[in-house]
Amino acid sequence: MKREGLPELKNVDGIKPVFRFAPNPNGPLSFGHARGIVINGTYAKKHEGTLILRFDDTDTTVKPPSLSAYGLIPKEVEWLLGRPADRIVIASDRIPQYYEHAEKMLEGEFGYVCKCSAEAFRGFREAKSNCPCRDKSVEENIQDWNKMLDGTYKPGDAVVRVKTDMTLKNPALRDWPALRMQDTITNPHPRPNIGSTYKVWPLLDFQSAVEDHLQGVTHIIRGKDLMDSTRKQTLLYEHFGWTYPETIYWGRVKVHEWGGFSTSKMRASIENGEYSGWDDPRLPTIQGLQARGIQAEALRNFWIELGVTQKDISVPLATLFSHNTKKIDDDAPRLSFIRNPVEVQLTGDVPDTVELPIHPNHSEKGVRTISLDTPSIYIESEDAHGTYRLKEFADIDASGNIESVERSDKRPIIHWTSSSTSKDATLMIPNQEEIQHISGRVESNNYSIGTIVQLERIGYSIITSDGYLLMHE
RNA sequence: GCUCGUAUAGUGUAGUGGCCCAUCAUAAAGGACUCUCAUUCCUUUGACCCGGGUUCAAAUCCCGGUACGAGCACCA
């Protein structure tokens, strides 16, 4: 039995499931983020549940948030899903709630303030031995906690740890850190209302775990690199007496043509001028894909088809393109683009105009009229040898003489346009390294910027202010 | 090193013990349709990592090996 769409979810009977997509708002969303949005969003829709968009913006130094992303990301999510996220949660707005739970942890004696250095603690972790801070009384812990809050301690001096078990088989789980201090005077949080307000900040595993519970998240679908996070967080949930959400993982996806782009790598390349911006069509960002004419629905179908296996996979761009072609072909008007044009003077019985269909499968879309008031046409230099047939027009001999309007033999059919019904234009082909510019003549048209057309015998293309950007064949 | 995870055609994916000499998509090749190298349709090629075990029966369960990936951050 072939399963249609995404696999069935566990534990959805009789409930309205709650999903979340939680990016770090340190830049625009990338192709990879789209997976999280599509999968979580599709499940939410299917089960009439809720999709939370959560900004995990709790690091101000290593991965500082970018202010513009807070406005941009919800729009990107909406574009991709065709509907906005049901709820937006910003972690940096929720610091008091995290503090409250940190205090409960201290009071409940399943957390402690650790004043060991990171290196020192690594030693304890490797040796499976308790750090001396572990046995402090609740009062001492609360005292130290307050010294974190009031800045008596400085970043690096103290962290709050979750008491798990230092002899746990998996070293990653041993008394993991939940909150640490950040110098928000030197590195203020970019959101003006947060700025330097807080010195103590939760780490992802703590913030995410607490917030998932607070928001009633029922299903977490995320990368398998976060498997140990699940285990850490489950330990915390046990302390709090909560039930951990159903969790599903996916493996890493690489697109053969793109390799490994990261947000920070892209930022650097944009800043040094290698790319024009986040919307450069060569970049694997949502904006880049949009600029390249990739339809939201094609992207959704692409991710749904890949599913949620834990395999690390590498897919060719052709897979995405084939989904896109299915979406755009019926609507894409046909147009002639003549690369490296060669002018040919027609002789013989030249009509005033020639009519070509706008779309071969949709005659109701009408015709385009090519004027031959001057008997001059353009064909591609590559086609300019021997006899050929001008598509939808006439058989021509090597000198430009019209031999027959009817198709008389099997000579090659080529696309063409007339001198008077065409204008100079540029075809841009986004290769990995550079955008190749090819100058030529395009058939005159009134399509607006952003229209997706099919350049006959070349491929699908989106009209930009600079010319015709080739999307794919 | 320790821990965790994954292994089905070129690339993805279905398959949770007999319906599987293994599904679908994509890619490739061929063909039909078509005045596009497009769209649509048809056909072909092509896979259960290796070795043991359990069972009447294994892609599916168990053990070992191998390969690949991830975590072991006061990043997310």
Coordinates of C-alpha atoms (C1' of nucleotides) in Angstrom, one line a residue:
Chain A
M1 CA 0.0 0.0 0.0
K2 CA 1.4 3.3 -1.1
R3 CA 1.0 5.9 1.6
E4 CA -0.2 9.3 0.5
G5 CA 1.5 12.4 2.0
L6 CA 3.0 12.5 5.4
P7 CA 3.1 9.5 7.8
E8 CA 0.3 9.3 10.4
L9 CA 1.1 10.9 13.7
K10 CA 0.8 9.1 17.0
N11 CA -1.2 10.5 19.9
V12 CA -3.5 12.7 17.9
D13 CA -6.8 11.0 18.8
G14 CA -9.3 13.4 20.3
I15 CA -7.0 16.3 20.7
K16 CA -6.1 19.5 18.8
P17 CA -2.4 19.0 18.4
V18 CA 0.0 21.9 18.9
F19 CA 3.1 22.1 16.7
R20 CA 5.9 24.6 16.7
F21 CA 8.6 25.9 14.4
A22 CA 11.3 27.5 16.3
P23 CA 14.1 29.3 14.3
N24 CA 16.7 31.6 15.6
P25 CA 15.9 34.9 14.1
N26 CA 19.5 35.6 13.2
G27 CA 18.7 36.1 9.5
P28 CA 16.1 35.3 6.9
L29 CA 14.8 31.8 6.6
S30 CA 16.7 29.3 4.4
F31 CA 15.6 26.4 2.3
G32 CA 16.2 24.1 5.2
H33 CA 14.0 26.0 7.5
A34 CA 11.2 25.5 4.9
R35 CA 11.2 21.9 5.9
G36 CA 10.3 22.7 9.5
I37 CA 7.6 25.1 8.4
V38 CA 6.1 22.8 5.8
I39 CA 6.1 19.6 7.9
N40 CA 4.8 21.2 11.1
G41 CA 2.4 23.4 9.2
T42 CA 1.0 20.6 7.1
Y43 CA 0.4 18.4 10.1
A44 CA -1.2 21.3 12.0
K45 CA -3.6 21.9 9.1
K46 CA -4.4 18.2 8.7
H47 CA -5.3 17.8 12.3
E48 CA -6.9 21.2 12.7
G49 CA -4.2 21.9 15.3
T50 CA -2.1 25.0 16.0
L51 CA 1.2 26.1 14.6
I52 CA 3.3 28.2 16.8
L53 CA 6.1 30.3 15.3
R54 CA 8.7 30.7 18.1
F55 CA 11.7 32.9 18.0
D56 CA 14.5 31.2 20.0
D57 CA 16.4 34.4 20.5
T58 CA 18.3 33.8 23.7
D59 CA 21.8 34.2 22.5
T60 CA 23.2 37.7 22.2
T61 CA 26.8 36.9 21.5
V62 CA 27.4 33.6 19.5
K63 CA 24.3 33.9 17.3
P64 CA 23.0 37.3 17.9
P65 CA 19.4 37.9 16.6
S66 CA 18.9 40.3 13.7
L67 CA 16.1 42.8 14.4
S68 CA 14.7 42.7 10.8
A69 CA 14.1 38.9 11.0
Y70 CA 11.3 39.4 13.5
G71 CA 9.2 41.1 10.9
L72 CA 10.5 39.1 7.9
I73 CA 10.1 35.5 9.2
P74 CA 6.4 35.6 9.8
K75 CA 5.9 36.9 6.3
E76 CA 8.1 34.1 4.9
V77 CA 6.1 31.6 6.9
E78 CA 2.9 33.0 5.6
W79 CA 4.1 32.9 2.0
L80 CA 5.2 29.3 2.3
L81 CA 2.1 28.0 4.0
G82 CA -0.4 30.3 2.4
R83 CA -1.6 31.2 5.9
P84 CA 0.1 32.8 8.9
A85 CA 1.3 30.9 11.9
D86 CA -1.4 30.7 14.5
R87 CA 0.6 32.1 17.3
I88 CA 4.0 33.8 17.6
V89 CA 6.1 33.5 20.7
I90 CA 9.3 35.4 21.3
A91 CA 11.6 33.8 23.9
S92 CA 13.1 37.1 24.9
D93 CA 9.7 38.3 26.0
R94 CA 9.4 35.3 28.3
I95 CA 12.5 35.6 30.4
P96 CA 10.5 36.1 33.7
Q97 CA 8.7 32.7 33.1
Y98 CA 12.0 31.0 32.6
Y99 CA 13.4 32.6 35.8
E100 CA 10.3 31.4 37.6
H101 CA 11.0 27.8 36.5
A102 CA 14.7 28.1 37.3
E103 CA 13.7 29.0 40.8
K104 CA 11.3 26.1 41.1
M105 CA 14.2 23.9 39.9
L106 CA 16.5 25.3 42.6
E107 CA 13.8 25.1 45.3
G108 CA 12.8 21.6 44.2
E109 CA 16.5 20.6 44.5
F110 CA 16.7 19.3 41.0
G111 CA 18.9 22.2 39.9
Y112 CA 21.9 24.0 41.2
V113 CA 24.1 27.0 40.6
C114 CA 27.4 25.7 39.4
K115 CA 30.4 27.9 39.8
C116 CA 32.9 25.6 38.1
S117 CA 34.5 26.8 34.9
A118 CA 33.4 25.1 31.7
E119 CA 36.8 23.3 31.6
A120 CA 36.5 22.2 35.2
F121 CA 33.1 20.8 34.6
R122 CA 34.2 19.0 31.5
G123 CA 36.6 17.1 33.8
F124 CA 33.7 16.1 36.1
R125 CA 31.6 15.1 33.1
E126 CA 34.3 12.9 31.7
A127 CA 35.2 11.4 35.1
K128 CA 31.5 10.8 35.9
S129 CA 32.0 12.5 39.2
N130 CA 29.9 15.1 40.9
C131 CA 31.0 18.7 40.9
P132 CA 31.2 20.2 44.4
C133 CA 28.5 22.7 43.7
R134 CA 26.0 19.9 43.3
D135 CA 25.5 19.4 47.0
K136 CA 24.7 23.0 48.0
S137 CA 21.7 23.7 50.0
V138 CA 18.6 25.3 48.6
E139 CA 19.5 28.5 50.5
E140 CA 23.0 28.7 49.0
N141 CA 21.6 28.0 45.6
I142 CA 19.1 30.8 45.9
Q143 CA 21.8 33.1 47.1
D144 CA 24.0 32.3 44.2
W145 CA 21.0 32.6 41.8
N146 CA 20.4 36.1 43.1
K147 CA 24.1 36.9 42.6
M148 CA 23.7 35.9 39.0
L149 CA 20.6 38.0 38.6
D150 CA 22.1 41.1 40.2
G151 CA 25.3 40.8 38.4
T152 CA 27.6 40.1 41.3
Y153 CA 28.7 37.1 39.2
K154 CA 29.9 37.8 35.7
P155 CA 29.4 35.7 32.5
G156 CA 31.5 32.6 33.0
D157 CA 31.4 32.7 36.7
A158 CA 28.2 30.7 37.2
V159 CA 25.5 28.7 35.5
V160 CA 22.4 26.9 36.6
R161 CA 22.5 23.2 35.9
V162 CA 19.8 20.6 35.9
K163 CA 20.6 17.7 38.2
T164 CA 20.5 14.5 36.3
D165 CA 23.1 11.9 37.0
M166 CA 26.8 12.2 36.4
T167 CA 27.0 8.5 35.7
L168 CA 24.6 8.6 32.9
K169 CA 25.8 6.6 29.9
N170 CA 25.4 9.5 27.5
P171 CA 27.9 12.2 28.5
A172 CA 25.8 14.9 26.9
L173 CA 23.1 14.4 29.5
R174 CA 25.2 14.7 32.6
D175 CA 24.0 17.7 34.7
W176 CA 23.4 19.8 31.7
P177 CA 23.4 23.6 31.8
A178 CA 20.1 25.4 31.8
L179 CA 20.9 29.1 32.2
R180 CA 24.0 31.2 31.9
M181 CA 25.0 34.8 32.1
Q182 CA 25.6 37.1 29.1
D183 CA 27.2 40.5 29.0
T184 CA 24.2 42.4 27.6
I185 CA 25.9 45.7 28.2
T186 CA 28.6 45.1 25.6
N187 CA 26.2 42.9 23.5
P188 CA 22.7 44.1 24.2
H189 CA 19.8 42.2 22.8
P190 CA 18.8 43.8 19.5
R191 CA 15.2 44.2 20.5
P192 CA 15.1 47.7 22.0
N193 CA 12.7 46.8 24.8
I194 CA 14.9 43.9 25.9
G195 CA 18.4 45.4 25.3
S196 CA 20.4 45.1 28.5
T197 CA 17.5 44.2 30.7
Y198 CA 18.6 40.7 31.6
K199 CA 22.0 39.4 32.6
V200 CA 20.9 35.8 33.0
W201 CA 19.6 33.9 29.9
P202 CA 18.3 30.4 29.4
L203 CA 20.0 28.1 27.1
L204 CA 18.0 26.4 24.3
D205 CA 17.4 23.1 26.0
F206 CA 15.9 24.8 29.0
Q207 CA 14.0 27.6 27.3
S208 CA 12.6 25.3 24.6
A209 CA 11.5 22.6 27.1
V210 CA 9.8 25.1 29.5
E211 CA 8.2 27.0 26.6
D212 CA 6.9 23.8 24.9
H213 CA 5.2 22.9 28.1
L214 CA 3.8 26.4 28.7
Q215 CA 2.4 26.5 25.2
G216 CA 0.9 23.1 25.3
V217 CA 3.0 21.7 22.5
T218 CA 2.0 18.1 21.8
H219 CA 4.3 17.2 18.9
I220 CA 7.8 18.2 18.2
I221 CA 9.2 17.5 14.8
R222 CA 12.8 18.5 14.4
G223 CA 16.3 17.5 13.2
K224 CA 17.9 14.4 14.6
D225 CA 20.8 16.5 15.7
L226 CA 18.5 17.5 18.5
M227 CA 18.0 13.9 19.7
D228 CA 20.1 14.5 22.8
S229 CA 18.1 17.6 23.4
T230 CA 15.0 15.5 23.7
R231 CA 16.8 13.3 26.2
K232 CA 18.0 16.2 28.2
Q233 CA 14.6 17.8 28.2
T234 CA 12.8 14.6 29.1
L235 CA 14.9 14.5 32.2
L236 CA 13.8 18.0 33.0
Y237 CA 10.2 17.1 32.4
E238 CA 10.5 14.2 34.8
H239 CA 11.7 16.6 37.5
F240 CA 8.7 18.9 36.8
G241 CA 6.3 16.0 36.5
W242 CA 5.4 16.9 33.0
T243 CA 4.8 14.7 30.0
Y244 CA 7.2 15.2 27.1
P245 CA 5.6 15.8 23.7
E246 CA 5.6 13.2 20.9
T247 CA 8.9 13.7 19.0
I248 CA 9.8 12.9 15.5
Y249 CA 13.1 13.5 13.8
W250 CA 14.4 14.1 10.3
G251 CA 17.9 13.7 9.0
R252 CA 20.1 16.2 7.2
V253 CA 19.2 17.3 3.7
K254 CA 21.8 18.6 1.3
V255 CA 21.0 19.9 -2.1
H256 CA 23.7 18.7 -4.4
E257 CA 24.0 22.1 -6.2
W258 CA 24.1 24.1 -3.0
G259 CA 26.3 22.1 -0.6
G260 CA 26.5 23.4 2.8
F261 CA 25.4 27.0 3.2
S262 CA 24.9 28.4 6.7
T263 CA 23.3 31.6 7.7
S264 CA 26.6 33.0 8.8
K265 CA 28.4 31.9 5.7
M266 CA 25.8 33.5 3.5
R267 CA 25.9 36.7 5.5
A268 CA 29.7 36.9 5.0
S269 CA 29.4 36.3 1.3
I270 CA 26.7 38.9 0.9
E271 CA 28.8 41.4 2.9
N272 CA 31.9 40.9 0.7
G273 CA 29.8 41.4 -2.4
E274 CA 29.8 37.8 -3.7
Y275 CA 26.0 37.9 -3.6
S276 CA 23.7 40.8 -4.2
G277 CA 21.6 40.1 -1.0
W278 CA 19.6 37.5 0.8
D279 CA 17.3 37.4 -2.2
D280 CA 20.1 36.6 -4.7
P281 CA 18.6 33.8 -6.8
R282 CA 21.7 31.6 -6.3
L283 CA 21.2 31.5 -2.5
P284 CA 19.2 28.8 -0.8
T285 CA 17.1 31.3 1.1
I286 CA 13.3 31.5 1.0
Q287 CA 13.8 34.9 -0.6
G288 CA 16.3 33.6 -3.2
L289 CA 13.9 30.8 -4.1
Q290 CA 11.1 33.3 -4.4
A291 CA 13.2 35.5 -6.6
R292 CA 13.9 32.5 -8.7
G293 CA 10.3 31.9 -9.3
I294 CA 9.9 28.8 -7.1
Q295 CA 6.2 28.5 -6.1
A296 CA 5.3 28.0 -2.4
E297 CA 3.2 25.0 -3.3
A298 CA 6.1 23.4 -5.2
L299 CA 8.3 23.8 -2.2
R300 CA 5.6 22.3 0.0
N301 CA 5.2 19.3 -2.3
F302 CA 8.9 18.9 -2.4
W303 CA 9.3 18.6 1.4
I304 CA 6.2 16.5 1.8
E305 CA 7.5 14.0 -0.7
L306 CA 10.8 13.8 1.1
G307 CA 8.9 13.0 4.3
V308 CA 10.4 12.7 7.7
T309 CA 12.9 9.9 7.6
Q310 CA 16.0 10.0 9.7
K311 CA 18.3 9.4 6.8
D312 CA 20.8 12.0 5.8
I313 CA 20.0 12.7 2.2
S314 CA 21.3 14.6 -0.8
V315 CA 18.8 15.6 -3.4
P316 CA 19.3 17.3 -6.8
L317 CA 17.6 20.6 -7.5
A318 CA 15.9 18.9 -10.4
T319 CA 13.5 17.3 -8.0
L320 CA 12.3 20.7 -6.8
F321 CA 12.2 22.0 -10.3
S322 CA 10.0 19.2 -11.5
H323 CA 7.5 20.1 -8.8
N324 CA 7.7 23.7 -9.9
T325 CA 7.2 23.0 -13.5
K326 CA 4.0 21.2 -12.7
K327 CA 2.8 24.3 -10.9
I328 CA 3.7 26.9 -13.5
D329 CA 3.4 25.4 -17.0
D330 CA -0.3 25.9 -17.4
D331 CA 0.0 29.6 -16.7
A332 CA 3.3 30.4 -18.3
P333 CA 2.8 32.4 -21.5
R334 CA 5.2 31.4 -24.3
L335 CA 7.7 33.9 -25.6
S336 CA 10.6 33.9 -28.0
F337 CA 14.0 34.8 -26.6
I338 CA 16.8 34.9 -29.2
R339 CA 20.2 34.4 -27.8
N340 CA 23.1 35.8 -29.8
P341 CA 20.7 36.9 -32.5
V342 CA 21.4 36.8 -36.2
E343 CA 19.3 39.0 -38.4
V344 CA 17.8 37.4 -41.5
Q345 CA 16.1 39.4 -44.3
L346 CA 13.1 37.5 -45.5
T347 CA 12.3 37.4 -49.2
G348 CA 9.4 36.0 -51.1
D349 CA 5.8 36.3 -50.0
V350 CA 6.1 37.9 -46.6
P351 CA 2.8 38.5 -44.7
D352 CA 2.2 41.6 -42.6
T353 CA 1.8 39.6 -39.4
V354 CA 2.1 36.2 -38.0
E355 CA 0.0 34.9 -35.1
L356 CA 1.4 32.5 -32.6
P357 CA -0.4 30.8 -29.7
I358 CA 0.2 32.3 -26.2
H359 CA 0.0 28.8 -24.8
P360 CA -0.1 25.7 -27.0
N361 CA -2.4 23.8 -24.6
H362 CA -4.7 26.7 -23.9
S363 CA -6.0 28.3 -27.0
E364 CA -8.4 30.4 -24.9
K365 CA -5.4 32.5 -23.8
G366 CA -5.3 33.9 -27.3
V367 CA -2.5 34.7 -29.7
R368 CA 0.5 36.9 -29.9
T369 CA 1.0 38.9 -33.1
I370 CA 4.4 39.3 -34.7
S371 CA 4.6 42.2 -37.1
L372 CA 6.6 41.7 -40.3
D373 CA 6.1 45.3 -41.6
T374 CA 9.8 45.2 -42.2
P375 CA 10.8 41.7 -43.5
S376 CA 13.5 41.3 -41.0
I377 CA 13.7 38.6 -38.3
Y378 CA 16.1 37.3 -35.7
I379 CA 17.1 33.7 -35.1
E380 CA 19.7 32.3 -32.8
S381 CA 23.1 32.1 -34.3
E382 CA 23.3 28.5 -33.3
D383 CA 20.2 27.8 -35.5
A384 CA 21.5 29.8 -38.5
H385 CA 22.7 27.1 -40.8
G386 CA 21.0 25.2 -43.6
T387 CA 17.2 25.3 -44.1
Y388 CA 14.8 25.4 -41.2
R389 CA 11.2 26.1 -40.4
L390 CA 10.3 29.2 -38.5
K391 CA 7.9 27.9 -35.8
E392 CA 4.3 28.4 -36.6
F393 CA 5.2 30.4 -39.7
A394 CA 7.1 29.1 -42.8
D395 CA 9.9 27.0 -44.3
I396 CA 12.9 29.1 -45.1
D397 CA 16.0 28.4 -47.2
A398 CA 19.5 29.3 -46.3
S399 CA 19.2 32.7 -47.9
G400 CA 16.0 33.8 -46.1
N401 CA 13.6 33.0 -48.9
I402 CA 10.2 31.8 -47.9
E403 CA 9.8 28.5 -49.6
S404 CA 6.5 27.4 -48.2
V405 CA 4.0 28.4 -45.5
E406 CA 2.9 24.8 -45.1
R407 CA 5.3 22.5 -43.5
S408 CA 6.9 20.7 -46.5
D409 CA 9.5 18.4 -44.9
K410 CA 11.2 17.4 -41.7
R411 CA 13.6 20.3 -41.5
P412 CA 14.3 21.5 -37.9
I413 CA 11.8 23.9 -36.3
I414 CA 13.3 26.9 -34.7
H415 CA 11.9 29.8 -32.7
W416 CA 12.3 33.3 -34.0
T417 CA 11.0 36.8 -33.7
S418 CA 10.7 39.8 -35.9
S419 CA 12.9 42.9 -35.7
S420 CA 9.9 45.2 -35.2
T421 CA 8.2 43.0 -32.6
S422 CA 11.2 42.6 -30.4
K423 CA 13.6 44.5 -28.2
D424 CA 17.0 44.0 -26.7
A425 CA 17.0 42.0 -23.6
T426 CA 19.2 40.1 -21.2
L427 CA 18.9 36.4 -20.2
M428 CA 20.3 35.7 -16.8
I429 CA 21.3 32.2 -15.9
P430 CA 22.0 31.7 -12.2
N431 CA 24.9 29.3 -11.9
Q432 CA 26.5 28.4 -8.6
E433 CA 29.4 30.9 -8.9
E434 CA 28.0 33.6 -11.1
I435 CA 24.9 34.9 -12.9
Q436 CA 25.7 34.4 -16.5
H437 CA 24.3 37.2 -18.7
I438 CA 23.4 36.5 -22.3
S439 CA 22.2 39.3 -24.5
G440 CA 19.6 38.9 -27.1
R441 CA 16.3 39.9 -28.4
V442 CA 13.0 39.1 -26.7
E443 CA 9.7 39.2 -28.4
S444 CA 7.8 42.4 -27.4
N445 CA 5.4 41.9 -24.5
N446 CA 3.6 43.7 -21.8
Y447 CA 4.1 41.2 -19.0
S448 CA 4.9 42.8 -15.7
I449 CA 7.9 42.2 -13.5
G450 CA 7.5 38.9 -11.7
T451 CA 5.6 37.2 -14.4
I452 CA 6.7 33.7 -15.2
V453 CA 7.0 32.9 -18.8
Q454 CA 8.3 30.1 -20.8
L455 CA 11.0 31.0 -23.3
E456 CA 10.5 28.5 -26.0
R457 CA 13.2 26.0 -26.4
I458 CA 15.1 27.5 -23.5
G459 CA 13.2 27.2 -20.3
Y460 CA 11.0 28.8 -17.7
S461 CA 12.0 32.3 -16.8
I462 CA 10.8 35.1 -14.5
I463 CA 10.8 38.7 -15.6
T464 CA 12.9 41.0 -13.4
S465 CA 13.7 44.6 -13.7
D466 CA 17.0 43.6 -15.4
G467 CA 15.7 41.1 -17.9
Y468 CA 14.8 37.5 -17.9
L469 CA 16.0 35.3 -15.1
L470 CA 16.1 31.6 -16.2
M471 CA 14.5 29.5 -13.5
H472 CA 14.9 26.0 -14.9
E473 CA 14.1 24.0 -18.0
Chain B
rG1 C1' 37.3 8.1 22.7
rC2 C1' 32.2 7.9 24.8
rU3 C1' 26.9 8.2 23.5
rC4 C1' 23.0 8.2 20.0
rG5 C1' 21.0 7.3 15.2
rU6 C1' 20.4 5.7 10.0
rA7 C1' 21.3 2.0 6.1
rU8 C1' 15.6 -0.3 -0.2
rA9 C1' 17.0 1.3 -7.9
rG10 C1' 21.5 7.2 -10.0
rU11 C1' 18.5 10.4 -6.4
rG12 C1' 14.5 10.4 -3.0
rU13 C1' 10.6 7.3 -1.1
rA14 C1' 6.6 3.1 0.3
rG15 C1' 6.8 -1.2 2.9
rU16 C1' 6.6 -2.7 10.5
rG17 C1' 7.0 -11.3 9.4
rG18 C1' 3.6 -14.2 4.4
rC19 C1' -0.5 -9.6 -0.2
rC20 C1' 7.0 -8.0 -2.2
rC21 C1' 10.8 -12.2 -7.9
rA22 C1' 9.4 -5.1 -3.6
rU23 C1' 5.6 1.0 -4.4
rC24 C1' 5.6 5.8 -6.2
rA25 C1' 8.2 10.0 -7.8
rU26 C1' 12.4 12.0 -10.0
rA27 C1' 16.6 11.2 -13.3
rA28 C1' 18.3 8.4 -17.7
rA29 C1' 17.0 5.9 -22.5
rG30 C1' 13.2 5.0 -26.2
rG31 C1' 8.3 6.0 -28.1
rA32 C1' 3.3 8.6 -28.8
rC33 C1' 1.2 13.5 -29.1
rU34 C1' 2.9 18.4 -30.4
rC35 C1' 4.9 23.6 -35.9
rU36 C1' 9.2 24.3 -28.5
rC37 C1' 14.9 20.7 -26.5
rA38 C1' 8.0 22.6 -23.1
rU39 C1' 3.5 20.2 -21.2
rU40 C1' 0.8 15.4 -21.3
rC41 C1' 0.9 10.1 -22.1
rC42 C1' 3.3 5.1 -22.8
rU43 C1' 7.6 1.7 -22.4
rU44 C1' 12.4 0.2 -20.7
rU45 C1' 16.7 0.1 -17.5
rG46 C1' 17.4 -0.1 -12.3
rA47 C1' 17.5 -1.6 -5.3
rC48 C1' 16.3 -4.5 0.1
rC49 C1' 24.9 -2.7 3.1
rC50 C1' 27.6 -7.5 4.6
rG51 C1' 27.6 -12.0 7.7
rG52 C1' 25.2 -15.0 11.1
rG53 C1' 20.6 -16.3 13.9
rU54 C1' 15.0 -16.8 15.1
rU55 C1' 10.9 -18.7 12.0
rC56 C1' 7.2 -23.1 8.0
rA57 C1' 8.1 -17.9 6.2
rA58 C1' 12.5 -11.8 7.0
rA59 C1' 13.4 -5.9 3.2
rU60 C1' 10.6 -6.3 7.8
rC61 C1' 12.6 -9.5 14.3
rC62 C1' 17.7 -10.6 17.0
rC63 C1' 23.2 -10.5 17.2
rG64 C1' 27.8 -9.1 15.0
rG65 C1' 30.4 -6.3 11.2
rU66 C1' 30.9 -2.2 7.9
rA67 C1' 29.6 2.6 6.1
rC68 C1' 27.7 7.3 6.9
rG69 C1' 25.6 11.1 10.2
rA70 C1' 24.8 13.6 14.8
rG71 C1' 25.7 14.9 20.2
rC72 C1' 29.4 15.1 24.2
rA73 C1' 29.2 24.1 24.0
rC74 C1' 28.2 28.9 29.7
rC75 C1' 25.3 28.1 20.3
rA76 C1' 20.6 27.4 18.2

